[in-house]
Amino acid sequence: MDVGVDYRQIIARRAAQEIQHGMIVNLGIGIPTLVADYLSPDIQVMFHAENGILGSGPSPEAGQENPMLCNAGGFPVTVVPGASYFDSTVAFGIIRRGLLDMTILGALEVSEKGDLANWIVPGKRVPGMGGAIDLAQKSKKVIITTRHNNKDGSPKIVKSCSLPLTAPRCVDMVITEKAVLEVCEDGLLLKEVHQDFSVDEVKQATGAPLKVPDHVEVFQ
Amino acid sequence: MDVGVDYRQIIARRAAQEIQHGMIVNLGIGIPTLVADYLSPDIQVMFHAENGILGSGPSPEAGQENPMLCNAGGFPVTVVPGASYFDSTVAFGIIRRGLLDMTILGALEVSEKGDLANWIVPGKRVPGMGGAIDLAQKSKKVIITTRHNNKDGSPKIVKSCSLPLTAPRCVDMVITEKAVLEVCEDGLLLKEVHQDFSVDEVKQATGAPLKVPDHVEVFQ
Amino acid sequence: MNHKRMNKIGTLDQAMEHFYSGMTLMFGGFGGVGNPPSLIQGILDRGIDELTIIGNDTAFPDIGIGRLVTAGRVKKVIASHIGSNPVAGELMTKGEMEVEFSPQGTLAERVRAGGMGLGGILTDVGLGTIAEEGKQKVEVDGRTYLVETALTAEVAIVHAKKADSYGNLVYDTSARNFNPLVAMAGDITIAEADEIVETGELDPEEIVTPGAFVDMVIPSRGVNWTWMWESTTDK
Amino acid sequence: MNHKRMNKIGTLDQAMEHFYSGMTLMFGGFGGVGNPPSLIQGILDRGIDELTIIGNDTAFPDIGIGRLVTAGRVKKVIASHIGSNPVAGELMTKGEMEVEFSPQGTLAERVRAGGMGLGGILTDVGLGTIAEEGKQKVEVDGRTYLVETALTAEVAIVHAKKADSYGNLVYDTSARNFNPLVAMAGDITIAEADEIVETGELDPEEIVTPGAFVDMVIPSRGVNWTWMWESTTDK
């Protein structure tokens, strides 16, 4: 891997390519937040925030913050032309009605069936689901951005989740620093590998079988 | 009855006396609409309209109407200071949450238990309940303003309603051109008689027994 | 297509491509106020019929959505009342138009529930009356509630005072009524607006319906009927 | 008393007469933004404890509603997450504070349902996860929904940008969040506002919470904590 390039940046840059002009997109906390930085300037999208904004924009300059105007992570934002504010029922009505074209979320585990576990580790970490269940279950497309493996090297992409699910069969695509995987009816398809890894390395690092097409694209 | 005084005006004038300063009040169509004209000028109330106004005011002058700003009966209104507009769920949330201090409605029949029938005559008149059920069931105080008898002389105030109910046990008071009746746990109490009628005349005109206290006030 | 996702301004002709006989149509408005006049005229002009319509009421025979009823274009109505439209009453009595009533507050919540992606709501309004007939009941903490199911429609039409190109909507005083609810409940939502401004010209605080719910905005040609109070005044 | 129905302006002291240990308290806000600072300070100063609190989240240990948690005043929390407040997590793990979670959109609807006088709502969010555990299910048109019950509280507290004397409220950008929902769901609702204007000065179109839902308005003394992003920036 390139020296000085954080795995987070690799993942965020690749995830940004999935976003198309005109989409309504919700970015989760962590890596997903970085995705906006890599959007092509000719692409206009409406970012949705659970706390009641459609059309949130970049961070304000220091000193220009309105402490009441924040993203769902609590950090000050601006808004783009066409933005609107609304209460939390409308924020989640937009989600529940299926109007979010894409949600980019983190994961603790993803199964080959597209099951997602990302909010609770019973007995250890019980922070509450926040909006994760609504987002995972109801978005038109759910993209998971995550490191390919846990710190101990164990796979986060598995045959079957061991943690309680956020939502069953909700994930469409997994983007890691090693690969881009698509969740298909019959399992995981290896769409792309990162230039620093081989197909075999990705297969070994993954806890579920991968379908490997004849030609696998390479991403940076 | 005084020459030139419509029974509607007698009822509306008496009903206006039930309204106290600061109340939130919904006036139904027909006689109830006239009640506002008899309010004492030192009493401030907020009139609620089902179509999404709190704080509707008098009719605008001719030529000053905004056709979009109407009461629930479709007639142009103005608004008073402190008024707000909202959608129909909020209009009925105010009702359902019990925030209407008083609703003044018309009736086809009222029973001695306070049952109200005012929207449907099966096979004859089936216009739909509109907001009548919500209003009758959920207002803190329901006052019925109605002519004491039907055109054929038969009583509208009865032991038991023969028509389908708008809401059971919802009526607190009935104001007619002949009397003011209060619905009590054990039946109807004759509170007042109109100056043109005797207690006996009211008793005869009513289809349910009346409790008559030693002293019955007279109203004009 | 992608372009249309940020700029949703269209023409009445383009809007009408989404309408067809036999469809389910939801409409904003209350007693005609807030019914979208140009879209209703478009439906009349194009001969679309056998409609199932969902909204608060059927207005008046010559006003708003009532004009579709009078023209015999409506197969079924879901509403809280049809009392202001005697033609609707006649068609119902003759068995030529089916009518399903909900209490007004319940109807508003059913439309909102559809728009919000909910299955329905629980209410005790109507218990002990014929409004509870045929409805599922649920006990919560020892109290009984009716299950009132969500409503959606293939197309929803609303009348806004102002819209921007993204489809953000602002309404005119009491013409708000059912409009913001209906705007959310269409699989396709088409708004006609008295004024259309560029995206960014509306204050994000004043927007009542976020553009996410709106698929197309067309300019309104304005109300093309005489209000009841106008004819009363004239006499 | 009657006077107070049209002019609801009060002081913090008058507001605090409605608070007592052991009560159920609902609060507006999201990650501290929109939590009412002066009312929270009042609760702290008066030693009120054993609270059941209902709101989106427990903010941060030194911010907003989180300050009540940190001070050990909270017996039970109903929220969508406590992730930003490690103190809340510790208290829950030690069994010193009970926590009940709802998915965020479901929680918002439960609060709104309480405020709207409904018994609850039907949603399929959380089906197939532990969020469905212990919940009643209902079938509608062959689909399964969870019954999510309405929430209300003895007192609801909100933070508004502007209020008028009648209690009409306007919020500040994304500080709207849960505030308008919570404002409806209190048996008594108390708003603190950054600015209080005379009745009639707010445009009826801009009002988000109609005064009917509000019992008292007090002037806000403003946020008395440092935001996370401020401390990050300072370093």
PDB file of N, CA and C in Angstrom, chain D residues 4-61:
ATOM      1  N   LYS D   4     -52.925  33.370  31.663  1.00  0.00           N
ATOM      2  CA  LYS D   4     -51.783  32.586  31.197  1.00  0.00           C
ATOM      3  C   LYS D   4     -52.101  31.788  29.939  1.00  0.00           C
ATOM      4  N   ARG D   5     -53.350  31.631  29.605  1.00  0.00           N
ATOM      5  CA  ARG D   5     -53.653  30.854  28.421  1.00  0.00           C
ATOM      6  C   ARG D   5     -53.363  31.642  27.149  1.00  0.00           C
ATOM      7  N   MET D   6     -53.345  32.948  27.227  1.00  0.00           N
ATOM      8  CA  MET D   6     -52.984  33.736  26.053  1.00  0.00           C
ATOM      9  C   MET D   6     -51.554  34.275  26.164  1.00  0.00           C
ATOM     10  N   ASN D   7     -51.085  34.491  27.368  1.00  0.00           N
ATOM     11  CA  ASN D   7     -49.702  34.948  27.561  1.00  0.00           C
ATOM     12  C   ASN D   7     -48.976  33.946  28.438  1.00  0.00           C
ATOM     13  N   LYS D   8     -48.156  33.140  27.807  1.00  0.00           N
ATOM     14  CA  LYS D   8     -47.571  31.988  28.501  1.00  0.00           C
ATOM     15  C   LYS D   8     -46.143  32.227  28.949  1.00  0.00           C
ATOM     16  N   ILE D   9     -45.697  33.459  28.895  1.00  0.00           N
ATOM     17  CA  ILE D   9     -44.318  33.737  29.273  1.00  0.00           C
ATOM     18  C   ILE D   9     -44.148  33.577  30.777  1.00  0.00           C
ATOM     19  N   GLY D  10     -43.135  32.857  31.173  1.00  0.00           N
ATOM     20  CA  GLY D  10     -42.854  32.633  32.587  1.00  0.00           C
ATOM     21  C   GLY D  10     -41.358  32.714  32.848  1.00  0.00           C
ATOM     22  N   THR D  11     -41.001  32.459  34.098  1.00  0.00           N
ATOM     23  CA  THR D  11     -39.586  32.464  34.484  1.00  0.00           C
ATOM     24  C   THR D  11     -39.117  31.027  34.669  1.00  0.00           C
ATOM     25  N   LEU D  12     -37.809  30.859  34.761  1.00  0.00           N
ATOM     26  CA  LEU D  12     -37.264  29.529  35.029  1.00  0.00           C
ATOM     27  C   LEU D  12     -37.821  28.997  36.349  1.00  0.00           C
ATOM     28  N   ASP D  13     -37.913  29.864  37.355  1.00  0.00           N
ATOM     29  CA  ASP D  13     -38.450  29.425  38.648  1.00  0.00           C
ATOM     30  C   ASP D  13     -39.881  28.917  38.515  1.00  0.00           C
ATOM     31  N   GLN D  14     -40.689  29.653  37.778  1.00  0.00           N
ATOM     32  CA  GLN D  14     -42.069  29.214  37.577  1.00  0.00           C
ATOM     33  C   GLN D  14     -42.104  27.882  36.816  1.00  0.00           C
ATOM     34  N   ALA D  15     -41.230  27.755  35.842  1.00  0.00           N
ATOM     35  CA  ALA D  15     -41.177  26.507  35.076  1.00  0.00           C
ATOM     36  C   ALA D  15     -40.831  25.341  35.988  1.00  0.00           C
ATOM     37  N   MET D  16     -39.876  25.580  36.900  1.00  0.00           N
ATOM     38  CA  MET D  16     -39.370  24.482  37.719  1.00  0.00           C
ATOM     39  C   MET D  16     -40.419  23.932  38.688  1.00  0.00           C
ATOM     40  N   GLU D  17     -41.492  24.669  38.908  1.00  0.00           N
ATOM     41  CA  GLU D  17     -42.560  24.147  39.765  1.00  0.00           C
ATOM     42  C   GLU D  17     -43.180  22.859  39.198  1.00  0.00           C
ATOM     43  N   HIS D  18     -42.987  22.622  37.919  1.00  0.00           N
ATOM     44  CA  HIS D  18     -43.571  21.436  37.288  1.00  0.00           C
ATOM     45  C   HIS D  18     -42.656  20.210  37.343  1.00  0.00           C
ATOM     46  N   PHE D  19     -41.460  20.380  37.916  1.00  0.00           N
ATOM     47  CA  PHE D  19     -40.489  19.279  37.899  1.00  0.00           C
ATOM     48  C   PHE D  19     -40.376  18.659  39.293  1.00  0.00           C
ATOM     49  N   TYR D  20     -40.233  17.346  39.334  1.00  0.00           N
ATOM     50  CA  TYR D  20     -40.067  16.679  40.632  1.00  0.00           C
ATOM     51  C   TYR D  20     -39.315  15.366  40.417  1.00  0.00           C
ATOM     52  N   SER D  21     -38.667  14.916  41.457  1.00  0.00           N
ATOM     53  CA  SER D  21     -37.906  13.672  41.373  1.00  0.00           C
ATOM     54  C   SER D  21     -38.848  12.516  41.075  1.00  0.00           C
ATOM     55  N   GLY D  22     -38.386  11.622  40.206  1.00  0.00           N
ATOM     56  CA  GLY D  22     -39.186  10.456  39.853  1.00  0.00           C
ATOM     57  C   GLY D  22     -40.083  10.673  38.648  1.00  0.00           C
ATOM     58  N   MET D  23     -40.051  11.873  38.103  1.00  0.00           N
ATOM     59  CA  MET D  23     -40.945  12.184  36.981  1.00  0.00           C
ATOM     60  C   MET D  23     -40.428  11.624  35.656  1.00  0.00           C
ATOM     61  N   THR D  24     -41.318  11.612  34.679  1.00  0.00           N
ATOM     62  CA  THR D  24     -40.947  11.263  33.309  1.00  0.00           C
ATOM     63  C   THR D  24     -40.809  12.548  32.502  1.00  0.00           C
ATOM     64  N   LEU D  25     -39.652  12.699  31.882  1.00  0.00           N
ATOM     65  CA  LEU D  25     -39.288  13.936  31.207  1.00  0.00           C
ATOM     66  C   LEU D  25     -38.911  13.637  29.766  1.00  0.00           C
ATOM     67  N   MET D  26     -39.527  14.345  28.839  1.00  0.00           N
ATOM     68  CA  MET D  26     -39.153  14.187  27.437  1.00  0.00           C
ATOM     69  C   MET D  26     -38.407  15.434  26.990  1.00  0.00           C
ATOM     70  N   PHE D  27     -37.393  15.259  26.147  1.00  0.00           N
ATOM     71  CA  PHE D  27     -36.566  16.415  25.762  1.00  0.00           C
ATOM     72  C   PHE D  27     -36.315  16.415  24.261  1.00  0.00           C
ATOM     73  N   GLY D  28     -36.286  17.597  23.688  1.00  0.00           N
ATOM     74  CA  GLY D  28     -35.899  17.731  22.294  1.00  0.00           C
ATOM     75  C   GLY D  28     -34.392  17.757  22.156  1.00  0.00           C
ATOM     76  N   GLY D  29     -33.914  17.520  20.931  1.00  0.00           N
ATOM     77  CA  GLY D  29     -32.484  17.595  20.681  1.00  0.00           C
ATOM     78  C   GLY D  29     -31.926  16.342  20.050  1.00  0.00           C
ATOM     79  N   PHE D  30     -30.738  16.483  19.492  1.00  0.00           N
ATOM     80  CA  PHE D  30     -30.064  15.402  18.757  1.00  0.00           C
ATOM     81  C   PHE D  30     -28.568  15.660  18.929  1.00  0.00           C
ATOM     82  N   GLY D  31     -27.898  14.771  19.670  1.00  0.00           N
ATOM     83  CA  GLY D  31     -26.476  14.986  19.931  1.00  0.00           C
ATOM     84  C   GLY D  31     -26.226  16.290  20.681  1.00  0.00           C
ATOM     85  N   GLY D  32     -27.157  16.666  21.526  1.00  0.00           N
ATOM     86  CA  GLY D  32     -27.020  17.899  22.315  1.00  0.00           C
ATOM     87  C   GLY D  32     -27.604  19.110  21.625  1.00  0.00           C
ATOM     88  N   VAL D  33     -27.596  19.113  20.286  1.00  0.00           N
ATOM     89  CA  VAL D  33     -28.112  20.250  19.514  1.00  0.00           C
ATOM     90  C   VAL D  33     -29.635  20.282  19.653  1.00  0.00           C
ATOM     91  N   GLY D  34     -30.142  21.344  20.261  1.00  0.00           N
ATOM     92  CA  GLY D  34     -31.576  21.445  20.491  1.00  0.00           C
ATOM     93  C   GLY D  34     -31.990  21.008  21.882  1.00  0.00           C
ATOM     94  N   ASN D  35     -31.050  20.492  22.690  1.00  0.00           N
ATOM     95  CA  ASN D  35     -31.352  20.284  24.121  1.00  0.00           C
ATOM     96  C   ASN D  35     -31.501  21.654  24.766  1.00  0.00           C
ATOM     97  N   PRO D  36     -32.503  21.833  25.631  1.00  0.00           N
ATOM     98  CA  PRO D  36     -32.726  23.151  26.238  1.00  0.00           C
ATOM     99  C   PRO D  36     -31.796  23.396  27.439  1.00  0.00           C
ATOM    100  N   PRO D  37     -30.822  24.292  27.292  1.00  0.00           N
ATOM    101  CA  PRO D  37     -29.772  24.417  28.313  1.00  0.00           C
ATOM    102  C   PRO D  37     -30.256  24.951  29.661  1.00  0.00           C
ATOM    103  N   SER D  38     -31.128  25.953  29.644  1.00  0.00           N
ATOM    104  CA  SER D  38     -31.503  26.588  30.915  1.00  0.00           C
ATOM    105  C   SER D  38     -32.383  25.673  31.754  1.00  0.00           C
ATOM    106  N   LEU D  39     -33.276  24.954  31.109  1.00  0.00           N
ATOM    107  CA  LEU D  39     -34.140  24.035  31.845  1.00  0.00           C
ATOM    108  C   LEU D  39     -33.323  22.877  32.413  1.00  0.00           C
ATOM    109  N   ILE D  40     -32.357  22.402  31.646  1.00  0.00           N
ATOM    110  CA  ILE D  40     -31.483  21.335  32.149  1.00  0.00           C
ATOM    111  C   ILE D  40     -30.685  21.847  33.358  1.00  0.00           C
ATOM    112  N   GLN D  41     -30.183  23.077  33.273  1.00  0.00           N
ATOM    113  CA  GLN D  41     -29.456  23.664  34.399  1.00  0.00           C
ATOM    114  C   GLN D  41     -30.377  23.776  35.614  1.00  0.00           C
ATOM    115  N   GLY D  42     -31.629  24.167  35.365  1.00  0.00           N
ATOM    116  CA  GLY D  42     -32.593  24.271  36.464  1.00  0.00           C
ATOM    117  C   GLY D  42     -32.808  22.942  37.169  1.00  0.00           C
ATOM    118  N   ILE D  43     -32.899  21.873  36.401  1.00  0.00           N
ATOM    119  CA  ILE D  43     -33.086  20.535  36.978  1.00  0.00           C
ATOM    120  C   ILE D  43     -31.869  20.152  37.820  1.00  0.00           C
ATOM    121  N   LEU D  44     -30.678  20.458  37.272  1.00  0.00           N
ATOM    122  CA  LEU D  44     -29.437  20.175  38.009  1.00  0.00           C
ATOM    123  C   LEU D  44     -29.405  20.958  39.317  1.00  0.00           C
ATOM    124  N   ASP D  45     -29.691  22.253  39.242  1.00  0.00           N
ATOM    125  CA  ASP D  45     -29.582  23.126  40.407  1.00  0.00           C
ATOM    126  C   ASP D  45     -30.562  22.745  41.504  1.00  0.00           C
ATOM    127  N   ARG D  46     -31.714  22.228  41.131  1.00  0.00           N
ATOM    128  CA  ARG D  46     -32.742  21.923  42.124  1.00  0.00           C
ATOM    129  C   ARG D  46     -32.679  20.492  42.631  1.00  0.00           C
ATOM    130  N   GLY D  47     -31.668  19.761  42.211  1.00  0.00           N
ATOM    131  CA  GLY D  47     -31.469  18.427  42.785  1.00  0.00           C
ATOM    132  C   GLY D  47     -32.520  17.401  42.398  1.00  0.00           C
ATOM    133  N   ILE D  48     -33.202  17.632  41.304  1.00  0.00           N
ATOM    134  CA  ILE D  48     -34.231  16.688  40.862  1.00  0.00           C
ATOM    135  C   ILE D  48     -33.568  15.426  40.322  1.00  0.00           C
ATOM    136  N   ASP D  49     -34.024  14.265  40.785  1.00  0.00           N
ATOM    137  CA  ASP D  49     -33.379  13.040  40.316  1.00  0.00           C
ATOM    138  C   ASP D  49     -34.384  11.909  40.122  1.00  0.00           C
ATOM    139  N   GLU D  50     -33.866  10.711  39.937  1.00  0.00           N
ATOM    140  CA  GLU D  50     -34.699   9.525  39.659  1.00  0.00           C
ATOM    141  C   GLU D  50     -35.568   9.748  38.425  1.00  0.00           C
ATOM    142  N   LEU D  51     -34.998  10.439  37.457  1.00  0.00           N
ATOM    143  CA  LEU D  51     -35.757  10.790  36.261  1.00  0.00           C
ATOM    144  C   LEU D  51     -35.837   9.631  35.278  1.00  0.00           C
ATOM    145  N   THR D  52     -36.972   9.500  34.620  1.00  0.00           N
ATOM    146  CA  THR D  52     -37.062   8.717  33.389  1.00  0.00           C
ATOM    147  C   THR D  52     -37.032   9.728  32.258  1.00  0.00           C
ATOM    148  N   ILE D  53     -36.037   9.636  31.391  1.00  0.00           N
ATOM    149  CA  ILE D  53     -35.929  10.613  30.306  1.00  0.00           C
ATOM    150  C   ILE D  53     -36.150   9.940  28.961  1.00  0.00           C
ATOM    151  N   ILE D  54     -36.835  10.656  28.083  1.00  0.00           N
ATOM    152  CA  ILE D  54     -37.160  10.139  26.750  1.00  0.00           C
ATOM    153  C   ILE D  54     -36.692  11.152  25.712  1.00  0.00           C
ATOM    154  N   GLY D  55     -35.846  10.687  24.810  1.00  0.00           N
ATOM    155  CA  GLY D  55     -35.363  11.565  23.753  1.00  0.00           C
ATOM    156  C   GLY D  55     -34.458  10.788  22.820  1.00  0.00           C
ATOM    157  N   ASN D  56     -33.958  11.447  21.793  1.00  0.00           N
ATOM    158  CA  ASN D  56     -33.204  10.714  20.780  1.00  0.00           C
ATOM    159  C   ASN D  56     -31.961  10.034  21.330  1.00  0.00           C
ATOM    160  N   ASP D  57     -31.213  10.749  22.196  1.00  0.00           N
ATOM    161  CA  ASP D  57     -29.912  10.240  22.636  1.00  0.00           C
ATOM    162  C   ASP D  57     -29.501  10.970  23.907  1.00  0.00           C
ATOM    163  N   THR D  58     -28.430  10.515  24.516  1.00  0.00           N
ATOM    164  CA  THR D  58     -27.982  11.115  25.778  1.00  0.00           C
ATOM    165  C   THR D  58     -26.833  12.098  25.567  1.00  0.00           C
ATOM    166  N   ALA D  59     -26.698  12.629  24.372  1.00  0.00           N
ATOM    167  CA  ALA D  59     -25.710  13.665  24.056  1.00  0.00           C
ATOM    168  C   ALA D  59     -24.311  13.239  24.526  1.00  0.00           C
ATOM    169  N   PHE D  60     -23.567  14.162  25.096  1.00  0.00           N
ATOM    170  CA  PHE D  60     -22.197  13.892  25.534  1.00  0.00           C
ATOM    171  C   PHE D  60     -22.133  14.138  27.044  1.00  0.00           C
ATOM    172  N   PRO D  61     -21.116  13.596  27.716  1.00  0.00           N
ATOM    173  CA  PRO D  61     -21.103  13.693  29.185  1.00  0.00           C
ATOM    174  C   PRO D  61     -21.243  15.116  29.728  1.00  0.00           C
TER     175      PRO D  61
END
